[in-house]
Amino acid sequence: MRILGIETSCDETGIAIFDDEKGILAHRLYSQIAVHADYGGVVPELASRDHVRKTIPLIEEALSEAGLTPQDLDGVAYTAGPGLVGALLVGCSIGRSLAYGWDLPAVPVHHMEGHLLAPMLEDDVPEFPFVALLVSGGHTMLVRVDGIGEYELLGESVDDAAGEAFDKTAKLLGLDYPGGPVLAKMAEQGTPGRFNFPRPMTNKPGLNFSFSGLKTAASLTIRAEDDSDQTKADIAYAFQEAVIDTLAIKCKRALKQCGLKRLVIAGGVSANTSLREQLAVLTNKLGGQVYYPRPEYCTDNGAMIAYAGMQRLKSGVTSDLTFKANPRWPLDTLPPV
C-alpha cells in the first residue's frame, strides 16, 4: 500500500509518499522561515497563503520523485489538527479534494501522533510500551504509549512549551528567527556555572511542566548584564541547561512511575544535541534506551503524517468530506488501532 501525506499545521509545508513495504518513497519540505523572519514569529495569515501556493507543486514533485501517478496511491493522509486553523484548513481542503478526485480514502491525522510515531521510520524501532516526550514549539508533554492510539497523558506544560521558551528567550537575546536552534548553537560557546536558572516544578510532585518563569528569569538576567557576545553565550548555556535538566528530571520520574525503560523523544526540540545526550545517559543508567527520529523528521514534515496515516488507513480510519480541521485536539481522545 502507498499513501500520500500532507502536513500544513503551522509554517512548514511537508509532503511525502510512504510505502508499507519500502518505506518513504519521496519527501518534500518547504520552510517559511524567510516569510516570517521580518516579524519575529509565525504570522498565521501569511502561513496559510504560502501553503496555498506550495502544497500542490510539492505534491507534483513528490509523485515525480517516486515515479508514481495518483492511480498508484491507496490513500491521502492530511494533518487535521492541532495547529493554526487557517493552515490546517489548507491541508484538509487539498487532501480531501484530491482524495475525492482520485477516488481514494481520505485519512485525517493528529499532528502530535505523527510526531510520536516518527521514530518508527528508523531502523531501530521502539517496542510498545514506552514513555514519549513530545517537545516542540507548541507542545511539551509526556505520554505513556501502549500501542498506536493507546495514549495516556502523564503531564504537559501549563504555560509555554519548551520550544516556545527557547524561541522567546532567543528573541530577548537579539537572535534571528527562528531563535531556538540559534540559541542552542550559541550555548556551545557558553561558560558553565556563570549563571544558574531555576528548574521549574521539579521540586513538586507530578509530571507537568512550566517554562514561563524560566523565560522571565532569563529576561531579568539579560537586562541586568552587559550585551557582549560572551555574556549572551553564557546566558544561552544556562538557559538551555535549565530546560534540558527539567525535561530529564521529568522523564526519569515518568519512566519510574510507569515502570518502563524505553523512552521516545520527538518534535522539533528533540533535534537538540545536548538534550539527546543527556537523555541517553539517563536511560542508560536505568538500563533502558532512548529512541528519536533523524533530524529532518523532528520538525514538522510530511513523512510522519504519511506513516501515521498508513497505520490509521490499515485499521479502517477514513473521513468523509464533512470532516473539519480541529485546531485543538487532545491526543488521548484518539481511538486505538
mmCIF file of C-alpha atoms in Angstrom, residues 1-243:
data_model
loop_
_atom_site.group_PDB
_atom_site.id
_atom_site.type_symbol
_atom_site.label_atom_id
_atom_site.label_comp_id
_atom_site.label_asym_id
_atom_site.label_seq_id
_atom_site.Cartn_x
_atom_site.Cartn_y
_atom_site.Cartn_z
ATOM 1 C CA MET A 1 0.000 0.000 0.000
ATOM 2 C CA ARG A 2 1.080 3.566 -0.683
ATOM 3 C CA ILE A 3 -0.206 6.765 0.887
ATOM 4 C CA LEU A 4 0.359 10.466 0.299
ATOM 5 C CA GLY A 5 0.968 12.542 3.440
ATOM 6 C CA ILE A 6 0.260 16.295 3.649
ATOM 7 C CA GLU A 7 1.456 18.437 6.602
ATOM 8 C CA THR A 8 0.353 22.098 6.896
ATOM 9 C CA SER A 9 -0.262 22.628 10.615
ATOM 10 C CA CYS A 10 1.983 25.691 11.021
ATOM 11 C CA ASP A 11 4.760 27.163 8.872
ATOM 12 C CA GLU A 12 6.196 24.141 7.046
ATOM 13 C CA THR A 13 4.619 22.558 4.001
ATOM 14 C CA GLY A 14 5.532 18.867 4.135
ATOM 15 C CA ILE A 15 4.690 16.247 1.523
ATOM 16 C CA ALA A 16 5.712 12.573 1.493
ATOM 17 C CA ILE A 17 4.740 9.243 -0.028
ATOM 18 C CA PHE A 18 5.016 6.157 2.182
ATOM 19 C CA ASP A 19 5.011 2.543 1.035
ATOM 20 C CA ASP A 20 4.268 -0.029 3.745
ATOM 21 C CA GLU A 21 6.923 -2.349 2.312
ATOM 22 C CA LYS A 22 9.598 0.041 1.002
ATOM 23 C CA GLY A 23 9.228 2.961 3.424
ATOM 24 C CA ILE A 24 9.487 6.591 2.332
ATOM 25 C CA LEU A 25 9.458 6.863 -1.459
ATOM 26 C CA ALA A 26 9.501 10.659 -1.683
ATOM 27 C CA HIS A 27 9.884 13.528 0.787
ATOM 28 C CA ARG A 28 9.479 17.247 0.135
ATOM 29 C CA LEU A 29 9.592 20.071 2.688
ATOM 30 C CA TYR A 30 9.233 23.812 2.217
ATOM 31 C CA SER A 31 10.043 26.055 5.188
ATOM 32 C CA GLN A 32 8.518 29.518 5.534
ATOM 33 C CA ILE A 33 11.346 30.916 7.676
ATOM 34 C CA ALA A 34 12.102 33.685 5.170
ATOM 35 C CA VAL A 35 8.405 34.636 5.036
ATOM 36 C CA HIS A 36 8.111 35.186 8.797
ATOM 37 C CA ALA A 37 11.648 36.313 9.708
ATOM 38 C CA ASP A 38 10.861 40.038 9.497
ATOM 39 C CA TYR A 39 8.030 39.577 12.006
ATOM 40 C CA GLY A 40 9.998 37.527 14.540
ATOM 41 C CA GLY A 41 7.371 34.773 14.562
ATOM 42 C CA VAL A 42 4.741 32.977 12.523
ATOM 43 C CA VAL A 43 2.028 35.190 11.029
ATOM 44 C CA PRO A 44 -0.976 32.829 10.614
ATOM 45 C CA GLU A 45 -2.476 34.538 7.546
ATOM 46 C CA LEU A 46 0.855 34.540 5.700
ATOM 47 C CA ALA A 47 1.389 30.886 6.636
ATOM 48 C CA SER A 48 -1.978 29.897 5.166
ATOM 49 C CA ARG A 49 -1.355 31.778 1.925
ATOM 50 C CA ASP A 50 2.047 30.185 1.459
ATOM 51 C CA HIS A 51 0.565 26.701 1.978
ATOM 52 C CA VAL A 52 -1.923 27.510 -0.800
ATOM 53 C CA ARG A 53 0.962 28.377 -3.125
ATOM 54 C CA LYS A 54 3.268 25.489 -2.257
ATOM 55 C CA THR A 55 1.206 22.372 -1.472
ATOM 56 C CA ILE A 56 0.133 21.285 -4.959
ATOM 57 C CA PRO A 57 3.558 21.902 -6.589
ATOM 58 C CA LEU A 58 5.244 19.875 -3.818
ATOM 59 C CA ILE A 59 2.760 17.018 -4.300
ATOM 60 C CA GLU A 60 3.591 17.005 -8.017
ATOM 61 C CA GLU A 61 7.315 16.932 -7.189
ATOM 62 C CA ALA A 62 6.843 14.042 -4.744
ATOM 63 C CA LEU A 63 4.887 11.971 -7.270
ATOM 64 C CA SER A 64 7.566 12.647 -9.889
ATOM 65 C CA GLU A 65 10.379 11.706 -7.483
ATOM 66 C CA ALA A 66 8.654 8.431 -6.600
ATOM 67 C CA GLY A 67 7.843 7.707 -10.237
ATOM 68 C CA LEU A 68 4.150 7.352 -9.412
ATOM 69 C CA THR A 69 0.792 8.624 -10.605
ATOM 70 C CA PRO A 70 -2.285 9.213 -8.430
ATOM 71 C CA GLN A 71 -3.599 5.841 -9.614
ATOM 72 C CA ASP A 72 -0.682 4.178 -7.794
ATOM 73 C CA LEU A 73 -1.823 5.526 -4.412
ATOM 74 C CA ASP A 74 -4.141 3.862 -1.899
ATOM 75 C CA GLY A 75 -4.998 6.875 0.236
ATOM 76 C CA VAL A 76 -4.392 10.532 1.112
ATOM 77 C CA ALA A 77 -3.462 11.493 4.687
ATOM 78 C CA TYR A 78 -3.504 15.072 5.908
ATOM 79 C CA THR A 79 -2.926 16.828 9.219
ATOM 80 C CA ALA A 80 -6.340 17.671 10.644
ATOM 81 C CA GLY A 81 -5.086 19.193 13.930
ATOM 82 C CA PRO A 82 -3.935 20.527 16.242
ATOM 83 C CA GLY A 83 -2.355 23.662 14.779
ATOM 84 C CA LEU A 84 -3.183 27.012 13.197
ATOM 85 C CA VAL A 85 -6.731 26.733 11.929
ATOM 86 C CA GLY A 86 -6.118 28.534 8.639
ATOM 87 C CA ALA A 87 -3.047 26.480 7.838
ATOM 88 C CA LEU A 88 -4.877 23.279 8.754
ATOM 89 C CA LEU A 89 -7.805 24.175 6.514
ATOM 90 C CA VAL A 90 -5.494 24.434 3.509
ATOM 91 C CA GLY A 91 -4.134 20.923 4.018
ATOM 92 C CA CYS A 92 -7.541 19.481 4.892
ATOM 93 C CA SER A 93 -9.195 21.028 1.841
ATOM 94 C CA ILE A 94 -6.476 19.921 -0.549
ATOM 95 C CA GLY A 95 -6.223 16.444 0.979
ATOM 96 C CA ARG A 96 -9.963 15.786 0.869
ATOM 97 C CA SER A 97 -10.302 17.274 -2.628
ATOM 98 C CA LEU A 98 -7.518 15.107 -4.038
ATOM 99 C CA ALA A 99 -8.949 12.027 -2.354
ATOM 100 C CA TYR A 100 -12.349 12.766 -3.860
ATOM 101 C CA GLY A 101 -10.935 13.498 -7.310
ATOM 102 C CA TRP A 102 -8.687 10.425 -7.295
ATOM 103 C CA ASP A 103 -11.385 8.189 -5.733
ATOM 104 C CA LEU A 104 -9.195 7.381 -2.714
ATOM 105 C CA PRO A 105 -9.928 7.253 1.021
ATOM 106 C CA ALA A 106 -9.044 10.412 2.961
ATOM 107 C CA VAL A 107 -7.336 9.913 6.339
ATOM 108 C CA PRO A 108 -7.261 12.701 8.970
ATOM 109 C CA VAL A 109 -4.090 12.548 11.090
ATOM 110 C CA HIS A 110 -3.355 14.008 14.519
ATOM 111 C CA HIS A 111 -0.235 16.163 14.269
ATOM 112 C CA MET A 112 1.218 15.007 17.593
ATOM 113 C CA GLU A 113 0.557 11.345 16.786
ATOM 114 C CA GLY A 114 2.635 11.964 13.676
ATOM 115 C CA HIS A 115 5.499 13.251 15.828
ATOM 116 C CA LEU A 116 5.086 10.412 18.310
ATOM 117 C CA LEU A 117 5.330 7.775 15.572
ATOM 118 C CA ALA A 118 8.169 9.448 13.638
ATOM 119 C CA PRO A 119 10.841 7.235 15.300
ATOM 120 C CA MET A 120 9.081 4.256 13.691
ATOM 121 C CA LEU A 121 10.560 5.438 10.386
ATOM 122 C CA GLU A 122 14.044 4.475 11.603
ATOM 123 C CA ASP A 123 15.711 1.056 11.508
ATOM 124 C CA ASP A 124 15.843 0.777 15.307
ATOM 125 C CA VAL A 125 12.135 0.816 16.169
ATOM 126 C CA PRO A 126 10.959 1.049 19.813
ATOM 127 C CA GLU A 127 8.660 -1.688 21.064
ATOM 128 C CA PHE A 128 5.486 -0.909 22.964
ATOM 129 C CA PRO A 129 5.003 0.125 25.712
ATOM 130 C CA PHE A 130 7.195 3.198 26.156
ATOM 131 C CA VAL A 131 7.129 6.741 27.513
ATOM 132 C CA ALA A 132 7.182 9.518 24.906
ATOM 133 C CA LEU A 133 8.420 13.062 25.431
ATOM 134 C CA LEU A 134 6.820 15.247 22.757
ATOM 135 C CA VAL A 135 8.625 18.553 22.793
ATOM 136 C CA SER A 136 8.192 21.287 20.208
ATOM 137 C CA GLY A 137 7.368 24.944 19.769
ATOM 138 C CA GLY A 138 3.703 24.388 20.511
ATOM 139 C CA HIS A 139 3.653 21.366 22.816
ATOM 140 C CA THR A 140 5.553 19.797 25.682
ATOM 141 C CA MET A 141 4.008 16.617 27.034
ATOM 142 C CA LEU A 142 4.810 13.215 28.479
ATOM 143 C CA VAL A 143 2.699 10.322 27.249
ATOM 144 C CA ARG A 144 2.553 6.643 28.124
ATOM 145 C CA VAL A 145 2.207 4.710 24.866
ATOM 146 C CA ASP A 146 0.891 1.138 24.958
ATOM 147 C CA GLY A 147 0.149 0.980 21.223
ATOM 148 C CA ILE A 148 -0.945 3.174 18.344
ATOM 149 C CA GLY A 149 -3.877 5.161 19.675
ATOM 150 C CA GLU A 150 -3.373 3.835 23.215
ATOM 151 C CA TYR A 151 -2.145 7.031 24.852
ATOM 152 C CA GLU A 152 -2.230 8.164 28.462
ATOM 153 C CA LEU A 153 -1.298 11.796 29.049
ATOM 154 C CA LEU A 154 1.074 11.902 32.018
ATOM 155 C CA GLY A 155 1.915 15.595 32.069
ATOM 156 C CA GLU A 156 2.103 18.707 29.907
ATOM 157 C CA SER A 157 3.170 22.334 30.039
ATOM 158 C CA VAL A 158 0.818 24.596 31.956
ATOM 159 C CA ASP A 159 2.088 27.653 30.035
ATOM 160 C CA ASP A 160 4.867 27.998 27.450
ATOM 161 C CA ALA A 161 6.095 24.920 25.616
ATOM 162 C CA ALA A 162 9.841 24.272 25.759
ATOM 163 C CA GLY A 163 10.377 25.216 22.121
ATOM 164 C CA GLU A 164 8.343 28.377 22.596
ATOM 165 C CA ALA A 165 10.502 29.315 25.598
ATOM 166 C CA PHE A 166 13.646 28.705 23.519
ATOM 167 C CA ASP A 167 12.378 30.997 20.747
ATOM 168 C CA LYS A 168 11.211 33.758 23.100
ATOM 169 C CA THR A 169 14.475 33.765 25.052
ATOM 170 C CA ALA A 170 16.427 33.838 21.796
ATOM 171 C CA LYS A 171 14.409 36.887 20.754
ATOM 172 C CA LEU A 172 15.285 38.568 24.069
ATOM 173 C CA LEU A 173 18.939 37.903 23.267
ATOM 174 C CA GLY A 174 18.507 39.605 19.910
ATOM 175 C CA LEU A 175 18.957 36.423 17.870
ATOM 176 C CA ASP A 176 17.469 35.901 14.428
ATOM 177 C CA TYR A 177 14.220 33.960 13.872
ATOM 178 C CA PRO A 178 13.776 31.063 14.408
ATOM 179 C CA GLY A 179 15.803 31.577 17.538
ATOM 180 C CA GLY A 180 15.722 28.184 19.253
ATOM 181 C CA PRO A 181 18.358 26.463 17.084
ATOM 182 C CA VAL A 182 20.478 29.654 17.079
ATOM 183 C CA LEU A 183 20.364 29.798 20.889
ATOM 184 C CA ALA A 184 21.408 26.130 21.097
ATOM 185 C CA LYS A 185 24.352 26.852 18.801
ATOM 186 C CA MET A 186 25.360 29.890 20.838
ATOM 187 C CA ALA A 187 25.184 27.853 24.051
ATOM 188 C CA GLU A 188 28.111 25.756 22.786
ATOM 189 C CA GLN A 189 30.352 28.782 23.460
ATOM 190 C CA GLY A 190 28.892 29.437 26.915
ATOM 191 C CA THR A 191 30.728 29.293 30.235
ATOM 192 C CA PRO A 192 29.309 26.654 32.596
ATOM 193 C CA GLY A 193 28.375 27.944 36.040
ATOM 194 C CA ARG A 194 28.390 31.677 35.390
ATOM 195 C CA PHE A 195 24.590 31.838 35.557
ATOM 196 C CA ASN A 196 22.143 29.483 37.199
ATOM 197 C CA PHE A 197 18.452 29.425 36.319
ATOM 198 C CA PRO A 198 15.639 27.554 38.120
ATOM 199 C CA ARG A 199 14.403 24.096 37.129
ATOM 200 C CA PRO A 200 10.657 24.851 37.238
ATOM 201 C CA MET A 201 8.266 22.486 39.034
ATOM 202 C CA THR A 202 10.930 19.845 39.640
ATOM 203 C CA ASN A 203 10.575 20.210 43.403
ATOM 204 C CA LYS A 204 6.864 19.402 43.193
ATOM 205 C CA PRO A 205 5.236 16.023 42.576
ATOM 206 C CA GLY A 206 3.667 15.341 39.226
ATOM 207 C CA LEU A 207 4.782 15.479 35.617
ATOM 208 C CA ASN A 208 3.556 18.865 34.406
ATOM 209 C CA PHE A 209 5.947 21.481 33.046
ATOM 210 C CA SER A 210 6.188 25.264 33.269
ATOM 211 C CA PHE A 211 8.709 27.310 31.294
ATOM 212 C CA SER A 212 7.247 30.815 31.544
ATOM 213 C CA GLY A 213 9.039 31.570 34.818
ATOM 214 C CA LEU A 214 12.340 30.323 33.416
ATOM 215 C CA LYS A 215 11.929 32.668 30.461
ATOM 216 C CA THR A 216 11.268 35.538 32.902
ATOM 217 C CA ALA A 217 14.422 34.668 34.878
ATOM 218 C CA ALA A 218 16.417 34.770 31.668
ATOM 219 C CA SER A 219 14.823 38.097 30.721
ATOM 220 C CA LEU A 220 15.785 39.688 34.053
ATOM 221 C CA THR A 221 19.350 38.434 33.710
ATOM 222 C CA ILE A 222 19.633 39.769 30.160
ATOM 223 C CA ARG A 223 18.523 43.227 31.321
ATOM 224 C CA ALA A 224 20.931 43.237 34.260
ATOM 225 C CA GLU A 225 24.061 42.143 32.346
ATOM 226 C CA ASP A 226 26.160 43.607 29.546
ATOM 227 C CA ASP A 227 25.327 42.714 25.971
ATOM 228 C CA SER A 228 28.660 41.195 24.991
ATOM 229 C CA ASP A 229 28.675 38.079 22.853
ATOM 230 C CA GLN A 230 30.241 36.052 25.671
ATOM 231 C CA THR A 231 27.574 37.112 28.169
ATOM 232 C CA LYS A 232 24.861 36.189 25.682
ATOM 233 C CA ALA A 233 26.505 32.798 25.168
ATOM 234 C CA ASP A 234 26.732 32.255 28.924
ATOM 235 C CA ILE A 235 23.043 33.088 29.366
ATOM 236 C CA ALA A 236 22.147 30.798 26.465
ATOM 237 C CA TYR A 237 24.156 27.990 28.058
ATOM 238 C CA ALA A 238 22.469 28.424 31.454
ATOM 239 C CA PHE A 239 19.008 28.641 29.902
ATOM 240 C CA GLN A 240 19.454 25.537 27.756
ATOM 241 C CA GLU A 241 20.926 23.636 30.700
ATOM 242 C CA ALA A 242 17.896 24.510 32.849
ATOM 243 C CA VAL A 243 15.410 23.396 30.163
#
